CSV table of C-alpha atoms and ligand atoms in Angstrom, one decimal:
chain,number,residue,atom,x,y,z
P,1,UNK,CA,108.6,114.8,49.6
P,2,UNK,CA,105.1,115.4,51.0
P,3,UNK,CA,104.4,116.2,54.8
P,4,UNK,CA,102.7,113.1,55.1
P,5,UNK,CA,105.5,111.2,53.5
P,6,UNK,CA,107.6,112.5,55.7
P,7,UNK,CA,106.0,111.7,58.7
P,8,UNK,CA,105.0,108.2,58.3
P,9,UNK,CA,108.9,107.4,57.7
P,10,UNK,CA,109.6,109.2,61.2
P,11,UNK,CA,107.3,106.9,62.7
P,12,UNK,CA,108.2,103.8,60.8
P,13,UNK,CA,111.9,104.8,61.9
P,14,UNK,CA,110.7,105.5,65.4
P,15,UNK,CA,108.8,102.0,65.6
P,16,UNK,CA,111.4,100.4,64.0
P,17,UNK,CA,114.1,101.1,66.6
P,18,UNK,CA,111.3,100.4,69.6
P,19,UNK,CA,110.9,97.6,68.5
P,20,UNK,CA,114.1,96.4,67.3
P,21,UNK,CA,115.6,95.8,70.5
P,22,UNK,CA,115.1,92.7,72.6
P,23,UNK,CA,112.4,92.0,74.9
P,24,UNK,CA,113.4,89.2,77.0
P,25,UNK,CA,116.5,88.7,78.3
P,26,UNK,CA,119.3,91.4,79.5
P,27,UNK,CA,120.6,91.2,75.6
P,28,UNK,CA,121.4,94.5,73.8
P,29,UNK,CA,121.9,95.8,70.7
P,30,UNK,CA,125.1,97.0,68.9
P,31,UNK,CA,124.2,100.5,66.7
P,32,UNK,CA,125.9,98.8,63.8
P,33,UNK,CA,123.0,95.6,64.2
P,34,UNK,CA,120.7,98.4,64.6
P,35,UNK,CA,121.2,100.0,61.4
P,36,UNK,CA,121.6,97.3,59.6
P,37,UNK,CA,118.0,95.7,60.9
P,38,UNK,CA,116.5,99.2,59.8
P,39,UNK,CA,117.9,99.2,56.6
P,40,UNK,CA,117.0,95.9,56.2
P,41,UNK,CA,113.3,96.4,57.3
P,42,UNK,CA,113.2,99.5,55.1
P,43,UNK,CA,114.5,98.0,51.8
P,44,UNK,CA,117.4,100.5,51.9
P,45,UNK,CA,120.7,99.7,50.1
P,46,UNK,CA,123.8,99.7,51.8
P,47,UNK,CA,124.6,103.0,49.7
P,48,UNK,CA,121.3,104.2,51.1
P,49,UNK,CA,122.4,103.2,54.4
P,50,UNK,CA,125.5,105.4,54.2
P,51,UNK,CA,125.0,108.2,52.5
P,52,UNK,CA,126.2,111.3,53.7
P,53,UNK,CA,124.9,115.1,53.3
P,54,UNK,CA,126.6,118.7,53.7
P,55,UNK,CA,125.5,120.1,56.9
P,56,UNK,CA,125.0,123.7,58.0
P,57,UNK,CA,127.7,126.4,56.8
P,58,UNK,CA,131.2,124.3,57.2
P,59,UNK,CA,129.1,121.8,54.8
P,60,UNK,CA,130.5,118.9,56.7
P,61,UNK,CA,129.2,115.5,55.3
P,62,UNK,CA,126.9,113.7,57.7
P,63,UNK,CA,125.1,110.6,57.6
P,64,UNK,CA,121.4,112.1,58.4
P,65,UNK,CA,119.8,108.5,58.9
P,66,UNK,CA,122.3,107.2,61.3
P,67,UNK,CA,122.4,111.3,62.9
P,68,UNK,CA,118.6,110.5,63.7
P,69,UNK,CA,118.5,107.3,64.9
P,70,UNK,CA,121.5,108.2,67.6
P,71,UNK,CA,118.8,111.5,68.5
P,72,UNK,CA,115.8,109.5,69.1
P,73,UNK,CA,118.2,107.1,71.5
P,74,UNK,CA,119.1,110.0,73.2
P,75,UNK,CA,115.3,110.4,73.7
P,76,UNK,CA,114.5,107.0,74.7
P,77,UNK,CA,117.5,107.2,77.2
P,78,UNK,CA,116.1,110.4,78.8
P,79,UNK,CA,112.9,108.7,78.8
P,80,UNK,CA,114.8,106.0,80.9
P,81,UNK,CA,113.4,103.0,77.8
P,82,UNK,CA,116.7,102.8,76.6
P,83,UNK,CA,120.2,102.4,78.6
P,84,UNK,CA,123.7,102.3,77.7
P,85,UNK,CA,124.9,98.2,78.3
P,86,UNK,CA,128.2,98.8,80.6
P,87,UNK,CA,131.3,98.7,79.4
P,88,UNK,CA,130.3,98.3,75.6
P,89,UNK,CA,130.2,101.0,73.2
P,90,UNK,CA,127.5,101.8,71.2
P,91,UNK,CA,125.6,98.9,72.5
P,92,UNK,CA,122.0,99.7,74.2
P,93,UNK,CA,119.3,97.7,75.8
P,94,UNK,CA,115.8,98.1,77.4
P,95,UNK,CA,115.3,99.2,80.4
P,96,UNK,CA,112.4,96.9,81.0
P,97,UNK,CA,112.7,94.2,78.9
P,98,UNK,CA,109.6,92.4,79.8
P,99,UNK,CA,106.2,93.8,78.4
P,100,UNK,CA,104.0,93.8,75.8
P,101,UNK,CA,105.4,96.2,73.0
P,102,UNK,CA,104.2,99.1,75.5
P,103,UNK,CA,107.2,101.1,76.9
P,104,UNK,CA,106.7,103.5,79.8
P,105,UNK,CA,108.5,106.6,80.7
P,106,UNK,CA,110.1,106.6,83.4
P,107,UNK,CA,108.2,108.2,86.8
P,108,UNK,CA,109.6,111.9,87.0
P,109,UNK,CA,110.5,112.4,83.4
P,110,UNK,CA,108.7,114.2,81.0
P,111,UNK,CA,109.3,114.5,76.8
P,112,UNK,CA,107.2,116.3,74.5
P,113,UNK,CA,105.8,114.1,72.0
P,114,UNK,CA,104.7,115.9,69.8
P,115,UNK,CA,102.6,119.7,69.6
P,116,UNK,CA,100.3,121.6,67.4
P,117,UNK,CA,99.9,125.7,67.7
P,118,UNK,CA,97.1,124.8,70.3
P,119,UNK,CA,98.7,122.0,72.4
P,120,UNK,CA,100.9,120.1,73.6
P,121,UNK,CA,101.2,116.2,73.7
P,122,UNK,CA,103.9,115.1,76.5
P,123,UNK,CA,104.8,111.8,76.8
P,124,UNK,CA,105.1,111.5,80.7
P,125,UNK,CA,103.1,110.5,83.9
P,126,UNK,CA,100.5,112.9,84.7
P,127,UNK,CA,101.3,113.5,88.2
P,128,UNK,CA,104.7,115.3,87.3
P,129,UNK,CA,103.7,117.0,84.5
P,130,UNK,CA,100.7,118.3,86.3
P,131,UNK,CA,102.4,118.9,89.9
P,132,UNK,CA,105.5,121.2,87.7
P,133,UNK,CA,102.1,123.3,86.0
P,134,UNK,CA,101.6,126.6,87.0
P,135,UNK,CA,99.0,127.4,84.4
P,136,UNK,CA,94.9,127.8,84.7
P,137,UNK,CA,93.1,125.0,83.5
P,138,UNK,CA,89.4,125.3,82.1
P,139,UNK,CA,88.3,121.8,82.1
P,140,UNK,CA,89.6,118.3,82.1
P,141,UNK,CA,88.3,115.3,80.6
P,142,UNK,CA,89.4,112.3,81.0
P,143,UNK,CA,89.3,108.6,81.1
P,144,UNK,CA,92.0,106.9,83.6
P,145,UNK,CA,92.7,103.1,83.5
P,146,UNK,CA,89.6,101.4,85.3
P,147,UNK,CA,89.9,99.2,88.4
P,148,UNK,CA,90.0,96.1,86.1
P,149,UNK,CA,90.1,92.6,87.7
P,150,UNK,CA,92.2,91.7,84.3
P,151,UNK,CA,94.6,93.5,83.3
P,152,UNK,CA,94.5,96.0,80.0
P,153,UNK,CA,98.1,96.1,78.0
P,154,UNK,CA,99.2,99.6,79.8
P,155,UNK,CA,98.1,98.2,83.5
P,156,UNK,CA,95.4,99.5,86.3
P,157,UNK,CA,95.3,99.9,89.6
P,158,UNK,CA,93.4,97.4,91.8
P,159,UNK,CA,90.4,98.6,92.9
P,160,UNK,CA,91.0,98.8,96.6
P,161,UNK,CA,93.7,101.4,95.3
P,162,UNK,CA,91.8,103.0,92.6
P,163,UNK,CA,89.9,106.2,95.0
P,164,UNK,CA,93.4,106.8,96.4
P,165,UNK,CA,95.5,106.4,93.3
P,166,UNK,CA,92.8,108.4,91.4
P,167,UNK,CA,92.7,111.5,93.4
P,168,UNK,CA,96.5,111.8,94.4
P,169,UNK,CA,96.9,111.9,90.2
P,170,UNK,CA,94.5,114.7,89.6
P,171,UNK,CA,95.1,116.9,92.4
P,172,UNK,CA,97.9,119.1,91.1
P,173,UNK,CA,95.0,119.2,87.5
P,174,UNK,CA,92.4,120.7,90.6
P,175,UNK,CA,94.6,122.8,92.1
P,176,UNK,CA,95.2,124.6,88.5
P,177,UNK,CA,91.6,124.8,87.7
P,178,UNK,CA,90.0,128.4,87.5
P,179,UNK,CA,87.0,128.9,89.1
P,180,UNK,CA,84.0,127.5,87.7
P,181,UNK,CA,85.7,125.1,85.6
P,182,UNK,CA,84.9,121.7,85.4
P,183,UNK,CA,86.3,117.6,85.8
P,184,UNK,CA,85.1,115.1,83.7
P,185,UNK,CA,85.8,111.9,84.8
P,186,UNK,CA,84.5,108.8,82.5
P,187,UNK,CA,85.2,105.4,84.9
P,188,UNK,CA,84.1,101.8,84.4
P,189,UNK,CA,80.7,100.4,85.2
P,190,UNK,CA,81.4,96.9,85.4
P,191,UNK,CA,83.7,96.4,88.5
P,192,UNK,CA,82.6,93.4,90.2
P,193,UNK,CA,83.4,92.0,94.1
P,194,UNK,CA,85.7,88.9,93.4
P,195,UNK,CA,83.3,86.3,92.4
P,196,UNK,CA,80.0,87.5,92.7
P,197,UNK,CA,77.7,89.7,90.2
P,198,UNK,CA,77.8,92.1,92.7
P,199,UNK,CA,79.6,95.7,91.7
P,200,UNK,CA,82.2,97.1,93.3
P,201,UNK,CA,80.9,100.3,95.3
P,202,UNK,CA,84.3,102.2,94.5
P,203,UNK,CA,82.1,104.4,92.2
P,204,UNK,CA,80.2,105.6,95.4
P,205,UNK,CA,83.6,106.2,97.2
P,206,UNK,CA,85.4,107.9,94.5
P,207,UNK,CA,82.8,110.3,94.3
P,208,UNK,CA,82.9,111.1,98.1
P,209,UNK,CA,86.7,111.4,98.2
P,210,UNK,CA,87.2,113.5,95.2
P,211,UNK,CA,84.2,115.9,97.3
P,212,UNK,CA,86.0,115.6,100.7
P,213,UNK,CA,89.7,115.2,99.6
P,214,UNK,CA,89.4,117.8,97.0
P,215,UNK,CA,86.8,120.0,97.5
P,216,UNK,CA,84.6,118.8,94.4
P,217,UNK,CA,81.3,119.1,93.8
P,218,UNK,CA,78.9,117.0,92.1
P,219,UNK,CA,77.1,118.8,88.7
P,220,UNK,CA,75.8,115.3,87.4
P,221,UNK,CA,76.7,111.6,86.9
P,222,UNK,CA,76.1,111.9,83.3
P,223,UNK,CA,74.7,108.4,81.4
P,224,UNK,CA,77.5,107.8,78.4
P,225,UNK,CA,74.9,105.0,76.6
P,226,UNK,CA,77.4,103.4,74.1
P,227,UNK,CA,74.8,100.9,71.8
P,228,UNK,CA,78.3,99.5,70.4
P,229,UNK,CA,78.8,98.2,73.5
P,230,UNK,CA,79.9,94.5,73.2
P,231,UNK,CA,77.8,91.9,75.5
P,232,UNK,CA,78.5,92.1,78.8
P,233,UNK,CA,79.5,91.0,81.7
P,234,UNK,CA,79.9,87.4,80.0
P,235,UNK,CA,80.3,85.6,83.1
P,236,UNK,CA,77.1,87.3,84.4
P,237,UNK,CA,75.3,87.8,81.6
P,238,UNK,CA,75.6,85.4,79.3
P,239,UNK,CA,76.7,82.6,81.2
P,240,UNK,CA,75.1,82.6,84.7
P,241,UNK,CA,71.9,84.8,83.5
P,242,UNK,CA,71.5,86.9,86.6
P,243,UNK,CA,73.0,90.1,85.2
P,244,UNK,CA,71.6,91.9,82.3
P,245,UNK,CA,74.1,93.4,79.2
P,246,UNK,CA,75.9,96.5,79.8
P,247,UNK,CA,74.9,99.4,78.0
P,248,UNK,CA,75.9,102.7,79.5
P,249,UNK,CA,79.2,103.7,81.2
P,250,UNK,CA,79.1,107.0,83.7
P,251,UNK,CA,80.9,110.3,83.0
P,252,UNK,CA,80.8,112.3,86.5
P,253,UNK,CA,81.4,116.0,85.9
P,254,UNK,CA,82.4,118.4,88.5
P,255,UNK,CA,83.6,121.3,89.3
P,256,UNK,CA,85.2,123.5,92.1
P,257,UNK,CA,82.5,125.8,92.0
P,258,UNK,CA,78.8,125.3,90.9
P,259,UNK,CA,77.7,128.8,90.8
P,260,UNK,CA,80.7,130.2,88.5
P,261,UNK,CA,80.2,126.7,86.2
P,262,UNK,CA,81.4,128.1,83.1
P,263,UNK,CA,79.1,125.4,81.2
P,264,UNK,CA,76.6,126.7,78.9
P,265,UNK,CA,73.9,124.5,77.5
P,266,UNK,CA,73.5,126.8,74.4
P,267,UNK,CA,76.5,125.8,72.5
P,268,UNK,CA,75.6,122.2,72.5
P,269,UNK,CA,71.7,122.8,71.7
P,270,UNK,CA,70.1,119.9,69.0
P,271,UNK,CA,68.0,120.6,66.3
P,272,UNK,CA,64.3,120.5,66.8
P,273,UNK,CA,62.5,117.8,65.3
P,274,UNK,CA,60.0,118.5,62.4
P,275,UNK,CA,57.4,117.4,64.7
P,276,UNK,CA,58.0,119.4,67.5
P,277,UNK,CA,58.4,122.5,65.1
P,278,UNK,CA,55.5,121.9,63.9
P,279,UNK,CA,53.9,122.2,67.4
P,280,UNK,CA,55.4,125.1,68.7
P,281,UNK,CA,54.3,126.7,65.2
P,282,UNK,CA,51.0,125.6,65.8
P,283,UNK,CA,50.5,127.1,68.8
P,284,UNK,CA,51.8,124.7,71.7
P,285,UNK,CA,49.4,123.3,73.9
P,286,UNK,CA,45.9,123.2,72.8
P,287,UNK,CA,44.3,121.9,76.7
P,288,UNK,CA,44.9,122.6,80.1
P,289,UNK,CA,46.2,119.6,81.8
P,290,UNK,CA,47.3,118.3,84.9
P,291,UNK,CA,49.5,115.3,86.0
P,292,UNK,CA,50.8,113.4,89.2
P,293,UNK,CA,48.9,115.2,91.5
P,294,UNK,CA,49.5,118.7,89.8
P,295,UNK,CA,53.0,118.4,89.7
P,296,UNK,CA,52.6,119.0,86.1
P,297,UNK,CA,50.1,121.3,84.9
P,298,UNK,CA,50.5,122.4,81.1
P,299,UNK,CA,48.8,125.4,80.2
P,300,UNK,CA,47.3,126.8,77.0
P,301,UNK,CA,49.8,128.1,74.7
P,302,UNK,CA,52.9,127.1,76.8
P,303,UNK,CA,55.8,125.2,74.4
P,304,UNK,CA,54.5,127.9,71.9
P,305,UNK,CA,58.0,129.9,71.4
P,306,UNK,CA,60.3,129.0,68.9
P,307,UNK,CA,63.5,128.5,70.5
P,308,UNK,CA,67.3,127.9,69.1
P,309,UNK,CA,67.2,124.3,69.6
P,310,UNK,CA,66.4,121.3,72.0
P,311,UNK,CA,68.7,120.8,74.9
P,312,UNK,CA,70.3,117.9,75.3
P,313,UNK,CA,68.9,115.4,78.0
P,314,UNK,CA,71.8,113.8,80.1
P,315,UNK,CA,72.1,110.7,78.3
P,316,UNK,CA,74.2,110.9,75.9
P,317,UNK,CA,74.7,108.2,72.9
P,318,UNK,CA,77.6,107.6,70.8
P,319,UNK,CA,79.1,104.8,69.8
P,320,UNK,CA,82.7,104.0,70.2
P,321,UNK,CA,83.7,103.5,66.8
P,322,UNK,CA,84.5,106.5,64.6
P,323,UNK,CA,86.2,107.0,61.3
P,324,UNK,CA,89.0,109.0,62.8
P,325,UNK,CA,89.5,106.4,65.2
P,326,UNK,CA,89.6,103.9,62.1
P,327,UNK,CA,92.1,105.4,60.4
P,328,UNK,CA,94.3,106.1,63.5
P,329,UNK,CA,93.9,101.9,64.3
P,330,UNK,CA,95.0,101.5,60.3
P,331,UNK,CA,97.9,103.6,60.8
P,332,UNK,CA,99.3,102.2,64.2
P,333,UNK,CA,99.6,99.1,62.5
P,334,UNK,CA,101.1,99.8,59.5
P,335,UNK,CA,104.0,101.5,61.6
P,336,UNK,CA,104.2,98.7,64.0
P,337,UNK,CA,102.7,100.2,66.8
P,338,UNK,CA,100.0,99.0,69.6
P,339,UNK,CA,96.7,100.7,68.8
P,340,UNK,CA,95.2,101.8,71.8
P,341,UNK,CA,92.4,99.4,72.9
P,342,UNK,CA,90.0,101.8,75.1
P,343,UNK,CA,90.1,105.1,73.7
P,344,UNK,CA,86.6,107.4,74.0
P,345,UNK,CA,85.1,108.4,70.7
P,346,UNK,CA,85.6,111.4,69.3
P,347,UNK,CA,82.0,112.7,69.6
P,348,UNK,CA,81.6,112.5,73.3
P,349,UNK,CA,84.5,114.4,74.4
P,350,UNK,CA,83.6,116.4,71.6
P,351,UNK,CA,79.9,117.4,73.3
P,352,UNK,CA,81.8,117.4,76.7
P,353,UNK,CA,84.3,119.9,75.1
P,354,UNK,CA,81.9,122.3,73.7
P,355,UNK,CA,79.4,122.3,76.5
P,356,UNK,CA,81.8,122.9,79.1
P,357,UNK,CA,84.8,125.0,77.7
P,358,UNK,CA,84.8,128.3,75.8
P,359,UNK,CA,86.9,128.8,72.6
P,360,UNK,CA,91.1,129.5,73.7
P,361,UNK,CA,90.3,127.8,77.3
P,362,UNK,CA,92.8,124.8,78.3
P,363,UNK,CA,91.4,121.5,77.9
P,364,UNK,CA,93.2,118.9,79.7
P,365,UNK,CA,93.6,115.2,79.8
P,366,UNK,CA,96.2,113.5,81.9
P,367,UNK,CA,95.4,110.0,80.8
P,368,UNK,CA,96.2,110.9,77.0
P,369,UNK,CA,95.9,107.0,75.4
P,370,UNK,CA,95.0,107.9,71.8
P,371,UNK,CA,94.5,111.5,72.6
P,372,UNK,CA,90.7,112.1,71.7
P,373,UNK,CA,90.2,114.7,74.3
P,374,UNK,CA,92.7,116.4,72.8
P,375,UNK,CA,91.9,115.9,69.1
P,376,UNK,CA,88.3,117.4,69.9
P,377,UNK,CA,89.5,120.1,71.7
P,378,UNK,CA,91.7,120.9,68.8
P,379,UNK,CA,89.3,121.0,66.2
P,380,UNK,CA,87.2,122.8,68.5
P,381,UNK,CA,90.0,125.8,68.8
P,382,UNK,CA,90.7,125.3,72.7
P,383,UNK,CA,94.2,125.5,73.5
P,384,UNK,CA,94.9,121.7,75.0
P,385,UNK,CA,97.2,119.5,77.2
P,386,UNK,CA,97.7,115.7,77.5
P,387,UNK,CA,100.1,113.2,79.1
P,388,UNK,CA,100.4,110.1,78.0
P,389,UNK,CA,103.3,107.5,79.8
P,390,UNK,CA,103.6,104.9,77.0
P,391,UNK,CA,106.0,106.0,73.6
P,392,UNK,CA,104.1,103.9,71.6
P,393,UNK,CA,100.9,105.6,72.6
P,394,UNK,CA,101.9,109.0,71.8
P,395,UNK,CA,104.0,107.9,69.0
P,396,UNK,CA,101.1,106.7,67.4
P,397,UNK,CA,98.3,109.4,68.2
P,398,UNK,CA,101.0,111.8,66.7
P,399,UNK,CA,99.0,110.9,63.4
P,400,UNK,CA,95.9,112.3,64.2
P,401,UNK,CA,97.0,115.7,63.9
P,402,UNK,CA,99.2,115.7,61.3
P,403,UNK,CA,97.0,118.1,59.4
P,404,UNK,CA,96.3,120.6,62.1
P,405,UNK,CA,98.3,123.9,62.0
P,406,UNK,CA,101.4,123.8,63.6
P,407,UNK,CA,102.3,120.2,64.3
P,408,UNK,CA,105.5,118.9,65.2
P,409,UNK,CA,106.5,115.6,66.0
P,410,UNK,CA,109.4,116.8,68.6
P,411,UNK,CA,110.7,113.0,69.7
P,412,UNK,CA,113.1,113.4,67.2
P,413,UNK,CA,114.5,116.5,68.4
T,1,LIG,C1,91.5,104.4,79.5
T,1,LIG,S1,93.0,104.9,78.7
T,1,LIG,C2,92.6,106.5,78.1
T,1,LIG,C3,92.0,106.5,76.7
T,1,LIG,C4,91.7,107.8,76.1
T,1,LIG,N1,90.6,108.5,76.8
T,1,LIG,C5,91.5,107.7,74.6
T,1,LIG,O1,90.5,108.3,74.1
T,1,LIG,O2,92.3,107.1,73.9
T,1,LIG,C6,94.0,105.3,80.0
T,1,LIG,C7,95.4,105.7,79.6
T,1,LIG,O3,96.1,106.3,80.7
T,1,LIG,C8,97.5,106.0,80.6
T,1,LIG,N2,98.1,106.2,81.9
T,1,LIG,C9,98.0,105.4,83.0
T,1,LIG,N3,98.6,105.9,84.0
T,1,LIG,C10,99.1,107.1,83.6
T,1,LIG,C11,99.9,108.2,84.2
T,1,LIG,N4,100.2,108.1,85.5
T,1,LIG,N5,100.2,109.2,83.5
T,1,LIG,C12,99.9,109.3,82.2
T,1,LIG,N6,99.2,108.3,81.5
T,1,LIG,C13,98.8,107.3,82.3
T,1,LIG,C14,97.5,104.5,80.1
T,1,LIG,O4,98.7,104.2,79.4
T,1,LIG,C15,96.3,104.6,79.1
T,1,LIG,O5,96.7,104.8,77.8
């Protein structure tokens, strides 16, 4: 069978047994329902069902299926998803029974989800993995749940939380940072004061807490201009007219120390028009000029030099939607499992990647969702770390890396 055979029955079997138990109620399920659902779902025969194989050197016969479906309950009950129901054998229920086909670890546990030879994907909540690290970090980027007044699937903070909630979760990520290396933090633009089209100033505040609280400073508030951007904010926009469409979201970088900034515009430089090539090989500026009140003065012969390439201006467009991210959307849902609604495309922490980190530094992101800060600094050979709290969110992402060197999906033990 190939890998990628392989690996999309893990997952199936992994969604199945998610999702197989119920979500309302206090009801469990028996392992012999369980079984039976999954063989059902998969189109195996009872013979399928129950085969057995010689195992390891006493060649004892063991029924693999059921053997793996037991190990990733094991997981889910470590997790604290799944639980035992009392005083019934083999019978198991959710934790948390309510929801919206997202389950979340439990707070102070931490799985690995799955790895490559360069990271590590754990399915836990950032502030314990991050507080147990002892391990320098390079650069994190990241994108944690914004202050929402509607709540997405996997739940935010209220904004009157959001400064406090925000810094206590990436303190023990600053406290690992080497010097010079640098926070990326992309955050929501459209956080309005209840009822009015005025926004939320928790933008201004976060800033000046993560520089008093933790000792951050300020590099840029970088302009991430998304033209796939759908309309909004409607009720502003489009239906009271006093607000105008939303275009552009902020990504604030920082770091602990702007004179050791290990950022280094020459690894991200853009390719010179055939225009402005022209000019430089025509000899750069012909006349003299002067502008707002000499301010500006161009000389003769200045812009004359070839260089390597243009640097990139500080607004930076990409829009959200990316093949890779297509075919990870097309693959959740074939499995059964929630595609993630917000993730950041690929390109941007891609540019953020390269421009801040060197190759083998550790890229970190402890709001994971479909892990594109870690699928960028994969393919750009930094070593990487990302926490994610739901299952079905790391479960899912696993597929994005099924081709990289090394991967293991390590749920299943
Ligand atoms: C805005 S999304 C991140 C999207 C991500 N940048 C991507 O490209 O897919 C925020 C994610 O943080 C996760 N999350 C929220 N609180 C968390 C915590 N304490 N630890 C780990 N993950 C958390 C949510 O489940 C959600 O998937």
């Amino acid at each position: 069978m190939s890998k990628k055979k392989t690996m999309k029955c893990e997952l199936d079997l992994f969604s199945e047994i998610l999702h197989a138990y119920p979500s309302e109620g206090d009801r469990g399920l028996s392992n012999a329902s369980l079984y039976e659902r999954i063989a059902d779902r998969a189109q195996l025969s009872p013979e399928d069902l129950n085969a057995r194989a010689p195992v390891g050197e006493s060649k004892q016969p063991v029924n693999l299926l059921k053997r793996r479906i037991r190990w990733f309950q094991q997981t889910l009950k470590h997790a604290g998803i799944l639980e035992r129901v009392d005083g019934e054998r083999g019978v198991w229920k959710l934790t948390n029974p309510a929801g919206d086909g997202l389950r979340k670890i439990n707070p102070g546990v931490s799985v690995l989800g799955f790895s490559t030879k360069l990271g590590l994907a754990i399915l836990g909540s950032c502030d314990t993995v991050f507080s147990r690290l002892d391990t320098p970090i390079h650069l994190c980027v990241t994108s944690p749940p914004y202050p929402l007044a509607s709540q997405r699937a996997y739940g935010n903070p209220n904004e009157g939380d959001f400064v406090d909630w925000l810094c206590r979760s990436i303190e023990p990520v600053v406290k690992n940072l080497v010097n010079g290396g640098s926070i990326c933090l992309n955050i929501g633009n459209d956080i309005f004061i209840s009822g009015s089209p005025a926004r939320s100033l928790y933008q201004e505040r976060l800033l000046l807490a993560l520089h008093d609280r933790l000792g951050l400073s300020l590099m840029d508030r970088l302009v991430w201009h998304n033209p796939s951007k759908p309309p909004g904010p409607v009720q502003w926009a489009s239906l009271n007219r006093v607000q105008l469409n939303v275009a552009w979201e902020p990504v604030y970088w920082l770091t602990n120390n702007p004179n050791a900034v290990r950022s280094d515009n020459r690894r991200v430089l853009q390719e010179h028009t055939e225009r402005h090539l022209n000019f430089i090989r025509n000899g750069g500026i012909k006349a003299r000029s002067s502008a707002s009140d000499g301010a500006y003065i161009k000389r003769i012969g200045a812009y004359s030099t070839e260089t390597l390439g243009r640097i990139p201006r500080n607004v930076l467009t990409f829009g959200h939607a990316c093949q890779d991210q297509r075919n990870y959307k097309q693959f959740a849902k074939n499995v059964g499992l929630p595609a993630h609604g917000a993730a950041m495309p690929l390109s941007l922490a891609s540019f953020l990647i390269e421009f801040l980190s060197r190759p083998d530094d550790l890229v970190v992101d402890p709001f994971g969702g479909s892990f594109s800060t870690a699928k960028a600094a994969e393919q750009l050979g930094r070593r990487w770390l990302s926490t994610e709290c739901m299952i079905e969110y790391v479960l899912g992402a696993s597929v994005r890396f099924k081709e990289f060197d090394g991967f293991g999906l390590s749920l299943n033990g």
